[in-house]
Structure formats: structure tokens, C-alpha cells
PDB file of C-alpha atoms and ligand atoms in Angstrom:
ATOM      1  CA  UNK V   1     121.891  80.635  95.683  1.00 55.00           C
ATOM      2  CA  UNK V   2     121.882  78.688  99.191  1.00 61.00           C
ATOM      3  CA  UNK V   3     119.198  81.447  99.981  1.00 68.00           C
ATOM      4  CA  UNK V   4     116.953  80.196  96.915  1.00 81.00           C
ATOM      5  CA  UNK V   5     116.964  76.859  97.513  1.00 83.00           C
ATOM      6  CA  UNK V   6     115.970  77.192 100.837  1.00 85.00           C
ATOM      7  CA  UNK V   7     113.620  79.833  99.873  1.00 87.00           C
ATOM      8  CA  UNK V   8     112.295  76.738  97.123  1.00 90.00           C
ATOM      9  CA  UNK V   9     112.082  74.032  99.936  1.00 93.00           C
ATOM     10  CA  UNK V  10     110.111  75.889 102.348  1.00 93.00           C
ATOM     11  CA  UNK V  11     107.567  77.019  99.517  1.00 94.00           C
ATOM     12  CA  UNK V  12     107.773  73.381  98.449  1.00 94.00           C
ATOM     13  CA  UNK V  13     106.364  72.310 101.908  1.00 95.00           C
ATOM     14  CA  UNK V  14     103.743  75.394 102.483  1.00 94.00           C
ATOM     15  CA  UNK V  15     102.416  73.804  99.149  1.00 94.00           C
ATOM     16  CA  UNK V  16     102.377  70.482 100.106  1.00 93.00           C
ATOM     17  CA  UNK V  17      99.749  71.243 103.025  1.00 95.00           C
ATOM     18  CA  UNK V  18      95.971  71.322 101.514  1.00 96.00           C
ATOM     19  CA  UNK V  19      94.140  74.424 100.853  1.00 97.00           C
ATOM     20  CA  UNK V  20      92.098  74.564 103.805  1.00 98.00           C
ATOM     21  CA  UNK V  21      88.583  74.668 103.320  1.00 98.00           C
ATOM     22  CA  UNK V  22      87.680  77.726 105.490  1.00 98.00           C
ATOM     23  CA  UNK V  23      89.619  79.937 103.628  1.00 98.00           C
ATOM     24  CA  UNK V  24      87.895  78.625 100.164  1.00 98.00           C
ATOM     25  CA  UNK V  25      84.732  79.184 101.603  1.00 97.00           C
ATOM     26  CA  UNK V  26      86.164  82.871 102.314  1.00 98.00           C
ATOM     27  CA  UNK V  27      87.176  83.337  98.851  1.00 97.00           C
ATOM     28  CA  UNK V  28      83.916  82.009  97.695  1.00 96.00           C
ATOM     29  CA  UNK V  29      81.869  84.035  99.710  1.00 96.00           C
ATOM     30  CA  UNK V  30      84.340  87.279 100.177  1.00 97.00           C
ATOM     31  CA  UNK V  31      86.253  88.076  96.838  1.00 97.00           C
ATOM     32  CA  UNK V  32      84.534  89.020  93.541  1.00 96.00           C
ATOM     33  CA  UNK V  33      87.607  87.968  91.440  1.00 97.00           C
ATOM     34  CA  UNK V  34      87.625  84.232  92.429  1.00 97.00           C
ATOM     35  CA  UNK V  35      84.129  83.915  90.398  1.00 95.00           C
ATOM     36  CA  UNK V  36      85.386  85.060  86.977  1.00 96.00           C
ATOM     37  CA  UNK V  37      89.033  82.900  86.942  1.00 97.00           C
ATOM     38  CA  UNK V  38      89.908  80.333  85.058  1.00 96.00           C
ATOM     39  CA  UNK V  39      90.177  76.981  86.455  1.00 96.00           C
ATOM     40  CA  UNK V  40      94.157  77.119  86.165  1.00 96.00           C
ATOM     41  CA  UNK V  41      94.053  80.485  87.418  1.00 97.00           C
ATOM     42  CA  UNK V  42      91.633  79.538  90.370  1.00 97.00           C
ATOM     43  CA  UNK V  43      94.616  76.629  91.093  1.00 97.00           C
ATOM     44  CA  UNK V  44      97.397  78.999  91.033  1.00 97.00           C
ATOM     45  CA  UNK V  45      95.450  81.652  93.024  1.00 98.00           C
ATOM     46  CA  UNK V  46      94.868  79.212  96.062  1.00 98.00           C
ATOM     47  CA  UNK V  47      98.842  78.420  95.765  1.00 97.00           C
ATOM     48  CA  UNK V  48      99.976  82.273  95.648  1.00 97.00           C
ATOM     49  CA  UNK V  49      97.460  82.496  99.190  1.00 98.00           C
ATOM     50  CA  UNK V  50      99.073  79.991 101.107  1.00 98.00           C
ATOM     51  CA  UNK V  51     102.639  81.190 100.221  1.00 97.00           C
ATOM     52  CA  UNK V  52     101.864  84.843 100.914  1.00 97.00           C
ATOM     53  CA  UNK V  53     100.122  84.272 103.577  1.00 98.00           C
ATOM     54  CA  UNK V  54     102.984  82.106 105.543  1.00 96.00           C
ATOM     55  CA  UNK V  55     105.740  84.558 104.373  1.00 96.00           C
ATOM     56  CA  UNK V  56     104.306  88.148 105.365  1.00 97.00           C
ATOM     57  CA  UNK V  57     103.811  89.392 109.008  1.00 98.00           C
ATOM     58  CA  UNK V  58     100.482  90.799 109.585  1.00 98.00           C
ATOM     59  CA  UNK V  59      99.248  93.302 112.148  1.00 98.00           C
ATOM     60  CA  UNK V  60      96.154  94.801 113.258  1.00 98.00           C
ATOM     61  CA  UNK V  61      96.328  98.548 114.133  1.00 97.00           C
ATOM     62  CA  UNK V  62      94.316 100.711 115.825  1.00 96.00           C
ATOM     63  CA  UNK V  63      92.249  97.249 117.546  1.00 97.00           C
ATOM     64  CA  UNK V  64      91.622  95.528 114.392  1.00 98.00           C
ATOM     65  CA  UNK V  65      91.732  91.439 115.069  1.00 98.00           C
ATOM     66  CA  UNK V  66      93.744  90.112 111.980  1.00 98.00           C
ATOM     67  CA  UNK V  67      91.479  86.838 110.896  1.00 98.00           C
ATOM     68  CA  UNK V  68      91.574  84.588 107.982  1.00 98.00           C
ATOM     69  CA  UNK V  69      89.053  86.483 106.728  1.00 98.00           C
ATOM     70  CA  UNK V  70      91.765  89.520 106.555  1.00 98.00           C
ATOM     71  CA  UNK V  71      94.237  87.271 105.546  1.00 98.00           C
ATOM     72  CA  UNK V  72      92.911  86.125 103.102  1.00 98.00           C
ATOM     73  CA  UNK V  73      90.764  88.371 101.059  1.00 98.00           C
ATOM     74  CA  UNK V  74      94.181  90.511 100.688  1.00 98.00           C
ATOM     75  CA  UNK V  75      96.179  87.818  99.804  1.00 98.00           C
ATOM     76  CA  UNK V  76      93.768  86.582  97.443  1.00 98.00           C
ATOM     77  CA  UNK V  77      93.807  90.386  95.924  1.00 98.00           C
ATOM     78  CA  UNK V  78      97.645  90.940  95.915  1.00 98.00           C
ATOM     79  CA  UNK V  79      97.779  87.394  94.284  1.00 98.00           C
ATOM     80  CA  UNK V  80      95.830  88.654  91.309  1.00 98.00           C
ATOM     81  CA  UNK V  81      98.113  90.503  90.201  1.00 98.00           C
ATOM     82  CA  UNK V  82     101.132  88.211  89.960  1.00 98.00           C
ATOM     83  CA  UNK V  83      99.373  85.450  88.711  1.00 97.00           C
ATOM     84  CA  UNK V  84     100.908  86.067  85.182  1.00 96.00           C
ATOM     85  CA  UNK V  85     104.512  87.042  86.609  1.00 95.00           C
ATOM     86  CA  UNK V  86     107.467  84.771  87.146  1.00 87.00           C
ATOM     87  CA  UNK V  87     108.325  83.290  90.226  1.00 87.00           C
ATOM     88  CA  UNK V  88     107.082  86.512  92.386  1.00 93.00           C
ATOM     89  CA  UNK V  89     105.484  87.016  95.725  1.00 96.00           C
ATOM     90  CA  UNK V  90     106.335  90.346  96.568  1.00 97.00           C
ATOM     91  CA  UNK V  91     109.027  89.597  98.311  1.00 95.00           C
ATOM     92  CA  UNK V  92     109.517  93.641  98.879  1.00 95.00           C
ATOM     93  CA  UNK V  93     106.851  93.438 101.032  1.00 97.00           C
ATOM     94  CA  UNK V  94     107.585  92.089 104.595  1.00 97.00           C
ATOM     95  CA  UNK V  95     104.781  93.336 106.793  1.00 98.00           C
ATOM     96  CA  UNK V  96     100.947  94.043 106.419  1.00 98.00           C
ATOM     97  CA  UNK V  97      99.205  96.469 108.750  1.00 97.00           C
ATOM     98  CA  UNK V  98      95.792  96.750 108.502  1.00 98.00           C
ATOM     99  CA  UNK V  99      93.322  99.728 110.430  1.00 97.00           C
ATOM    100  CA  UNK V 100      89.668  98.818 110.592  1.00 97.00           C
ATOM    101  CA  UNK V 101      88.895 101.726 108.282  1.00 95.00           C
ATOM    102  CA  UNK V 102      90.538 105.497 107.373  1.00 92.00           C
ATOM    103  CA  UNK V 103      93.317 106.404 109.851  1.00 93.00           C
ATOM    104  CA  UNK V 104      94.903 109.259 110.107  1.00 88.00           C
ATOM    105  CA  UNK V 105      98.575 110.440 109.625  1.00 88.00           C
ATOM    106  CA  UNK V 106     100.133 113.558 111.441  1.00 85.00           C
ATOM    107  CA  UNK V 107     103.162 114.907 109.688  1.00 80.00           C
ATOM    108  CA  UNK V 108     105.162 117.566 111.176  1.00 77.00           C
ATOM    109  CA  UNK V 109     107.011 119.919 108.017  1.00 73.00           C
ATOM    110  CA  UNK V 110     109.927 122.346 109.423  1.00 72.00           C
ATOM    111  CA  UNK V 111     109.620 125.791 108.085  1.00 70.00           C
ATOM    112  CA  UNK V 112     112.212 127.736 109.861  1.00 70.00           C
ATOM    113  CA  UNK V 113     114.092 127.323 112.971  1.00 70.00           C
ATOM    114  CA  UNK V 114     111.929 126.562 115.387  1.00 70.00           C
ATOM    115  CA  UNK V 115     108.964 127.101 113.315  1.00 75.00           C
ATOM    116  CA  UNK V 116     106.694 124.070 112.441  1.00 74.00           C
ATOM    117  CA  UNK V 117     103.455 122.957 110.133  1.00 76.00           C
ATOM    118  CA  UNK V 118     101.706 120.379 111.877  1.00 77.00           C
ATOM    119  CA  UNK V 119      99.146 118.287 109.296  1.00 82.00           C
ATOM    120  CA  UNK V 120      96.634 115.984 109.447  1.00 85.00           C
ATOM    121  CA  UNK V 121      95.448 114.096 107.142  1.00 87.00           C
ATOM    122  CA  UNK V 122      93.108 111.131 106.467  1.00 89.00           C
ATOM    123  CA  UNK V 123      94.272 107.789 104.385  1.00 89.00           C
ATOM    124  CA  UNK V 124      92.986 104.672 103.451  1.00 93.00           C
ATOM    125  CA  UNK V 125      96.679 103.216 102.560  1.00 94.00           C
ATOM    126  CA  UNK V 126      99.864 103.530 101.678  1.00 91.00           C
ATOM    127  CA  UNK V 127     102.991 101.632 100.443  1.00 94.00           C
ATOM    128  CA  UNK V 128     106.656 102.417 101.757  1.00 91.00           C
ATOM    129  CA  UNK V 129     109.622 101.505  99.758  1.00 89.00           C
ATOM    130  CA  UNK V 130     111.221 100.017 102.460  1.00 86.00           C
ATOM    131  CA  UNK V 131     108.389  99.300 104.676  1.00 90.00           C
ATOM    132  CA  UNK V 132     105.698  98.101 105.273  1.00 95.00           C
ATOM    133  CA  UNK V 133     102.056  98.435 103.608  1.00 97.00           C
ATOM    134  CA  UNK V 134      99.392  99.936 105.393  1.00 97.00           C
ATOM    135  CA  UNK V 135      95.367  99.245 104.239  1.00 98.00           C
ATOM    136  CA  UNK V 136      91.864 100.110 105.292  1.00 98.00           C
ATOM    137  CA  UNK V 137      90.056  96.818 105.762  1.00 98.00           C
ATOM    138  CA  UNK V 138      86.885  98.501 105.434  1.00 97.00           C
ATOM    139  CA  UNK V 139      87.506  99.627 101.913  1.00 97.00           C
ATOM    140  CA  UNK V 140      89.630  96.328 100.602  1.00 98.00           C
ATOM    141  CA  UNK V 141      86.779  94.423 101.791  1.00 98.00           C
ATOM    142  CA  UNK V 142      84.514  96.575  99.780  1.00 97.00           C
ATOM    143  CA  UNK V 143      86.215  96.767  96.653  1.00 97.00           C
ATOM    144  CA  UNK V 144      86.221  92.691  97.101  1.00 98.00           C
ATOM    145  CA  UNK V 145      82.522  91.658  97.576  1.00 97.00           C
ATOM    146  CA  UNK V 146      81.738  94.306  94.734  1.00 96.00           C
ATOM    147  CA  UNK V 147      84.600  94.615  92.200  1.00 96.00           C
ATOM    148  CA  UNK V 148      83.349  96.615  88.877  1.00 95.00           C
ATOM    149  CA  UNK V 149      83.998 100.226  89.798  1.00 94.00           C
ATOM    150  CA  UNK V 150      87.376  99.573  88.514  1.00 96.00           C
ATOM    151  CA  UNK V 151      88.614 100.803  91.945  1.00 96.00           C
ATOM    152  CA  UNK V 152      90.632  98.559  94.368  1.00 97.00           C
ATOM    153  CA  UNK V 153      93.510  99.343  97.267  1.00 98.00           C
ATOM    154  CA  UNK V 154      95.190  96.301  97.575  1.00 98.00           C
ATOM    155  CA  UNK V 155      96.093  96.743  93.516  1.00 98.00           C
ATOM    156  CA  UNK V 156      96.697  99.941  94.264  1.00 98.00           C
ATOM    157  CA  UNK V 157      98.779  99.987  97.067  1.00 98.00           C
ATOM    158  CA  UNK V 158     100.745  96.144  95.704  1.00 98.00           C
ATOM    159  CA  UNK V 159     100.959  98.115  91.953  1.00 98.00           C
ATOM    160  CA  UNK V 160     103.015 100.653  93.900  1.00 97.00           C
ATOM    161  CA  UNK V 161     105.703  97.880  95.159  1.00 97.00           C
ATOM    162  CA  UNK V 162     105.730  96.164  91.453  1.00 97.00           C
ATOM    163  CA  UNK V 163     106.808  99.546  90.286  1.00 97.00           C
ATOM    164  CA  UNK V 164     109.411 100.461  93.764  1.00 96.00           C
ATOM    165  CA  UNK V 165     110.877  96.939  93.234  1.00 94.00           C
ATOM    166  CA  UNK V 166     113.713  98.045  91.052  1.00 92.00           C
ATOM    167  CA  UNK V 167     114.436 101.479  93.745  1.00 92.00           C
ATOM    168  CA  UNK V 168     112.400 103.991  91.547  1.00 93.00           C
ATOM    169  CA  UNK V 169     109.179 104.968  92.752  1.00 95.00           C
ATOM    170  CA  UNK V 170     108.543 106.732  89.435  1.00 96.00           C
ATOM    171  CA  UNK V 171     105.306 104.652  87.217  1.00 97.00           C
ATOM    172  CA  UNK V 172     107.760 102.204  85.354  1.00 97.00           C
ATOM    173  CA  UNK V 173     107.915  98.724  87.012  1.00 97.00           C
ATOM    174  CA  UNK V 174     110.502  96.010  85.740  1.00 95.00           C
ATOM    175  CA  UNK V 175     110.331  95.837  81.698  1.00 95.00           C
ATOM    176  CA  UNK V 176     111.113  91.981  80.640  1.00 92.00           C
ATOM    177  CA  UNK V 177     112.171  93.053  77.335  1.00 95.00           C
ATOM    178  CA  UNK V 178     113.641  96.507  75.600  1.00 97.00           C
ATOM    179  CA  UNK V 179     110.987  96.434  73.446  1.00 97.00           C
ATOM    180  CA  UNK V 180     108.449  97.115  75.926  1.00 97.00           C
ATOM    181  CA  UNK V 181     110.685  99.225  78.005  1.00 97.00           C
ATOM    182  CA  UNK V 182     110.426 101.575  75.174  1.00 98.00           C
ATOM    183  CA  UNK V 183     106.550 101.167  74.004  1.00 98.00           C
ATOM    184  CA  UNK V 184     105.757 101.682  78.011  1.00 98.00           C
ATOM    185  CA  UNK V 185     107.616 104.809  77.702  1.00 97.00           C
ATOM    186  CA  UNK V 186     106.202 106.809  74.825  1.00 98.00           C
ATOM    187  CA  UNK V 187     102.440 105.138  75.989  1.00 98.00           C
ATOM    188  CA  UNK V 188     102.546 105.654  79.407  1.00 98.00           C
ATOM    189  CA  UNK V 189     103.765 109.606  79.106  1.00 98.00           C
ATOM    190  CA  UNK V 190     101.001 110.254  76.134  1.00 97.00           C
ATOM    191  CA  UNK V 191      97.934 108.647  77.925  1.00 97.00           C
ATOM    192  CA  UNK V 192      99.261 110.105  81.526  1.00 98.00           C
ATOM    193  CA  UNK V 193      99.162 113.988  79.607  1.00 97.00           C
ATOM    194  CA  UNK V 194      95.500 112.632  78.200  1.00 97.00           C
ATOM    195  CA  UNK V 195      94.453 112.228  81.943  1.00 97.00           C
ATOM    196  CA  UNK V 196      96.407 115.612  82.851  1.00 97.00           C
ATOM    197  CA  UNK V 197      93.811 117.479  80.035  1.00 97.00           C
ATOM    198  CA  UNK V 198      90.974 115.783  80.782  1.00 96.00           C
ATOM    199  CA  UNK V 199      91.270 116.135  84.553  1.00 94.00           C
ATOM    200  CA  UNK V 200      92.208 120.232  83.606  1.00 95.00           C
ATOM    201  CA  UNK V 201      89.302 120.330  81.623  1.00 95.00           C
ATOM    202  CA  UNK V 202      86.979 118.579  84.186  1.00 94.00           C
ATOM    203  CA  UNK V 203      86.253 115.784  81.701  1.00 94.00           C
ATOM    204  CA  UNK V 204      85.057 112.623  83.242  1.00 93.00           C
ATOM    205  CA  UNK V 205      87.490 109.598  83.193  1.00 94.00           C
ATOM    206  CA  UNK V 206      87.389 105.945  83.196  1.00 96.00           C
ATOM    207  CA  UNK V 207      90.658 106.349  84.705  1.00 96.00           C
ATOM    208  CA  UNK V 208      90.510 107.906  88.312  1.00 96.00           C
ATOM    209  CA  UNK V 209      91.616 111.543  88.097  1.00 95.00           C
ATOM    210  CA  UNK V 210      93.848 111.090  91.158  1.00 95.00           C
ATOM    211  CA  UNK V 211      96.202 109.414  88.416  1.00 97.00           C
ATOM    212  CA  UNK V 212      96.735 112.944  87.051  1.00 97.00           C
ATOM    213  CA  UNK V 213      98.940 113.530  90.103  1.00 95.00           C
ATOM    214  CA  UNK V 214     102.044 111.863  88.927  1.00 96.00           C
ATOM    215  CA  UNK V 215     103.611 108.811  87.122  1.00 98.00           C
ATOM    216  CA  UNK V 216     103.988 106.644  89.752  1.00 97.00           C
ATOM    217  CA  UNK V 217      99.847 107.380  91.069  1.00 97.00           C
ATOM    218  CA  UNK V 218      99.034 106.817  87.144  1.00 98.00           C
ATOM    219  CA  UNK V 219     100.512 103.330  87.291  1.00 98.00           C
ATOM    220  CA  UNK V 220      98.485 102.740  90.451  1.00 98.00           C
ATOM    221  CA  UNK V 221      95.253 103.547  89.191  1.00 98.00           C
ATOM    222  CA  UNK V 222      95.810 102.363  85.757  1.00 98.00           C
ATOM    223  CA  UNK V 223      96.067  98.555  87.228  1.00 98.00           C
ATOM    224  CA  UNK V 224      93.043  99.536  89.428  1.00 98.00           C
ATOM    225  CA  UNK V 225      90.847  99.836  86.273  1.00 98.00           C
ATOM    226  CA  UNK V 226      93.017  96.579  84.478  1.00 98.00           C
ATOM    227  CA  UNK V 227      92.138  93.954  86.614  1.00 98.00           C
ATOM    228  CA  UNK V 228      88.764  95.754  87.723  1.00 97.00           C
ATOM    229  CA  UNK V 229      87.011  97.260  84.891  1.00 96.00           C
ATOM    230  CA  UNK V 230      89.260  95.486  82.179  1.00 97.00           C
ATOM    231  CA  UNK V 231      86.179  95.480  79.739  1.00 96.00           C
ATOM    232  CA  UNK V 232      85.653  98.892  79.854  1.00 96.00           C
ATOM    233  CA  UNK V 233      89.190  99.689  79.598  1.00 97.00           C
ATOM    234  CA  UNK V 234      90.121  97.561  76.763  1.00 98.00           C
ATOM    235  CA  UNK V 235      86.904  99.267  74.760  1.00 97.00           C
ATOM    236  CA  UNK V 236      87.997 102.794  75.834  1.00 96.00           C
ATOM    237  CA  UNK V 237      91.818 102.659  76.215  1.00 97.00           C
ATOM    238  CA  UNK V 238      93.067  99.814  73.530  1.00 98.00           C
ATOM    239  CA  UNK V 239      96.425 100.487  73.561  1.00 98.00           C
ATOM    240  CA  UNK V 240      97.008 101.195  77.115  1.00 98.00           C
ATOM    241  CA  UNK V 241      94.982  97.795  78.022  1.00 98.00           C
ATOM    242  CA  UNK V 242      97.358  95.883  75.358  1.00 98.00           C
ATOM    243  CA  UNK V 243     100.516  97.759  77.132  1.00 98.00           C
ATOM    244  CA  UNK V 244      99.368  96.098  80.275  1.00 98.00           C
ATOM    245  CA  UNK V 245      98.534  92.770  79.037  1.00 98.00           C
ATOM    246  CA  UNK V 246     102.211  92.189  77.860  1.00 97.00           C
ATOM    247  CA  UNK V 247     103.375  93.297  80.898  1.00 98.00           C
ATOM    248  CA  UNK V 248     101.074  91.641  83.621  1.00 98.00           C
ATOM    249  CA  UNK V 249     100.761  88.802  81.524  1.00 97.00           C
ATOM    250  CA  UNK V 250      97.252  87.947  81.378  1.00 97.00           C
ATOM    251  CA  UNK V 251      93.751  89.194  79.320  1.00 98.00           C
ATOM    252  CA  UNK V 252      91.358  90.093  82.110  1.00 98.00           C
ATOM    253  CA  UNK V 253      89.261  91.914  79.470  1.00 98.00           C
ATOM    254  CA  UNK V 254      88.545  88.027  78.786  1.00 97.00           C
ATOM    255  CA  UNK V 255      87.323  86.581  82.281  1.00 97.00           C
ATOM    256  CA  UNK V 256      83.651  87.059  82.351  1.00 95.00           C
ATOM    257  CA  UNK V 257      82.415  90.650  83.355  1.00 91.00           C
ATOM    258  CA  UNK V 258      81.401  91.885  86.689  1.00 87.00           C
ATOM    259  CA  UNK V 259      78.455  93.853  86.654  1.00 69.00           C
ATOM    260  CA  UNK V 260      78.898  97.104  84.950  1.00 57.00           C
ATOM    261  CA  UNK V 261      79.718  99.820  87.698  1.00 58.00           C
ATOM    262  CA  UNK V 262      82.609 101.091  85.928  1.00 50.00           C
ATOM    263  CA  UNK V 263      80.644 103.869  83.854  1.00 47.00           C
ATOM    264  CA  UNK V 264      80.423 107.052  86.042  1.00 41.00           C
TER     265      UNK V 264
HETATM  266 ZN1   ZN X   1      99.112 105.783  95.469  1.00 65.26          ZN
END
């Protein structure tokens, strides 16, 4: 309770500075999105920025400089998608590290005694359930000059801590009612075995394939194509795109579209 209210006051005060005009001109000029949001939207946006932004830690890896320009073009991403949740600013998420493009992960695998598999392998992000997240700022910044392809990390890798913030890591974020806790069930496992047969039958998607790899990766990619090629998805997956509506709590089939780079 004490926690919250101080929690309140300190957001209260981050809001009470003005939005400063660099970082408009960055959204502006940087992310696709801010063009096709409401006004109220727009408003809410700028506020979700400047809270995220003075709450997470960010850190460049690998000799990327973290500017406003980082800073802000994720924020501005993760922000889209909690614009129509309550009161939430991924608080899950503490720490932002960001590589200048793909980086690559060695993982060591124990086979037998002594015996070990040493891998390699090349990423462009990740999201850990109790750490940090870990983007490409090649590729976010990408996705955010030209959104379209309904493709985007930073919904990707933020859709993965929606759905890890109640300690499953398993496709099925925080239902706000029974009702939809049940629809998102029977939905969600009949359009995930549609992507399974299409993907075994080499059938191309709207939805990227990759999302045939498990529930959790077919949440992911599912709210890539939502907030990035909601047109196309509400026209070729109506009842998945409603699903999402009621839970994300806004109509992005509605904002004006992007140009069409959705259809592969
Ligand atoms: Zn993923």
C-alpha cells in the first residue's frame, strides 16, 4: 500500500515535467505507430514514454551508446501495447539491454560426465522471466520506421512478459474476466493447431510460422501481426483479432493502415 502511493507520487511528478520536444521530434520522425493514433492515444502514448523511460535501467552491450533515440523508439513501442491496459508499465521488466544488431549466445548442454555440447547461436532478442530483456536495435529500429510487415521485436519480446507476468511462460497472459479465460482457451489452442497444419503443410501464413513452435511463441507473434498488420488480420483471422481486442483493449484494425507489406 505505502509502496503504491509512493509508486503514485513519483509517477505523479515524472508527469508533471513536459514532454520534451526532442523526443517528439523522435517519435515523429522514428516510429511508424505515432502517425496512425488517435489524438487521446497520441496523449497517453507520450505519458507511458516518460514513465517507462524514468523507471527502467538501460544498457548498451556490445558498444552500443544508449540515446534518446534508443530510448525512446522502444519505449514508444512497448507503450503500444499497454495503452488499453490498466494501470501497467511492465513493471516485470527492470532492465533493457540493447546490442547494436544480432548477438550471439553460447550455451554449454551437459551430456555425460565430463562430456559437453557447446552451441552457438545467433539472436535478435529475448525476454527472461526474471530478467532482463535483451533487443537488437538494428531490427526494432526497422520494424519502427516501416511497420506493415506485421513483424515487430519489442511486441514480441514485451508480449512475452504480459504473458510471464502471472509465473507461466505458457501463451495465456492475465484473463480480466472467466469469460475470456475460457474463449482464449478453446481459440487460442484451435488457431495455434491451424498454424501447426499449415506450417506442416508448407502453407503460407499471415501469422509467422515461428508461432508453430509453441504456445507461448504463438502469443508472441500473434500480437506482432495485432498491432502491426491488424487490417489484414482482422480480414483473415476474425475471431482471433476479436479475442485480442477484448483483451488488449483497443481496435487497431481501426487506426488508419500502414502501407500494405503484410501480404507475403
Ligand atoms: Zn519469442
Amino acid at each position: 500500500m505505502l509502496f503504491s502511493w509512493w509508486k503514485n507520487r513519483r509517477r505523479r511528478r515524472i508527469l508533471a515535467e513536459t514532454f520534451p520536444s526532442a523526443w517528439l521530434e523522435i517519435l515523429r520522425t522514428e516510429v511508424g505507430h505515432y502517425h496512425v493514433l488517435s489524438q487521446p492515444d497520441c496523449a497517453k502514448l507520450r505519458d507511458t514514454i516518460q514513465i517507462f523511460i524514468a523507471e527502467k535501467d538501460w544498457e548498451g552491450c556490445r558498444g552500443l551508446e544508449i540515446t534518446d533515440t534508443v530510448r525512446v523508439t522502444v519505449a514508444a513501442l512497448a507503450s503500444v501495447l499497454i495503452l488499453g491496459l490498466h494501470d501497467f508499465y511492465f513493471e516485470n521488466v527492470q532492465t533493457i539491454l540493447v546490442y547494436p544488431s544480432e548477438y550471439v549466445v553460447k550455451q554449454k548442454h551437459a551430456i555425460v560426465g565430463d562430456l559437453a555440447l557447446h552451441e552457438e547461436s545467433e539472436r535478435l532478442g529475448e525476454a527472461h522471466s526474471n530478467g532482463p530483456i535483451i533487443l537488437s536495435w538494428d531490427e526494432v529500429q526497422a520494424n519502427a520506421r516501416e511497420p506493415g510487415f506485421g513483424e515487430n521485436l519489442v511486441f514480441h519480446e514485451f508480449a512475452h512478459k504480459l504473458d510471464m507476468r502471472n509465473g507461466e511462460f505458457d501463451g495465456t497472459p492475465d484473463m480480466p474476466t472467466r469469460d475470456l479465460a475460457e474463449r482464449w482457451s478453446r481459440i487460442m489452442n484451435d488457431e495455434f493447431r491451424r498454424l501447426q497444419r499449415a506450417e506442416r503443410n508448407g502453407r503460407k501464413t499471415l501469422i509467422d510460422p515461428y508461432g508453430a513452435s509453441d504456445p507461448a511463441e504463438f502469443f508472441a507473434v500473434v500480437t506482432e501481426c495485432y498491432f502491426d498488420a491488424p487490417q489484414a488480420m482482422r480480414a483473415e483471422h476474425p475471431v482471433l483479432y476479436n479475442l485480442f481486442r477484448e483483451y488488449y483493449q483497443q481496435d487497431p484494425a481501426a487506426w488508419p493502415a500502414f502501407p500494405d507489406r503484410a501480404v507475403r
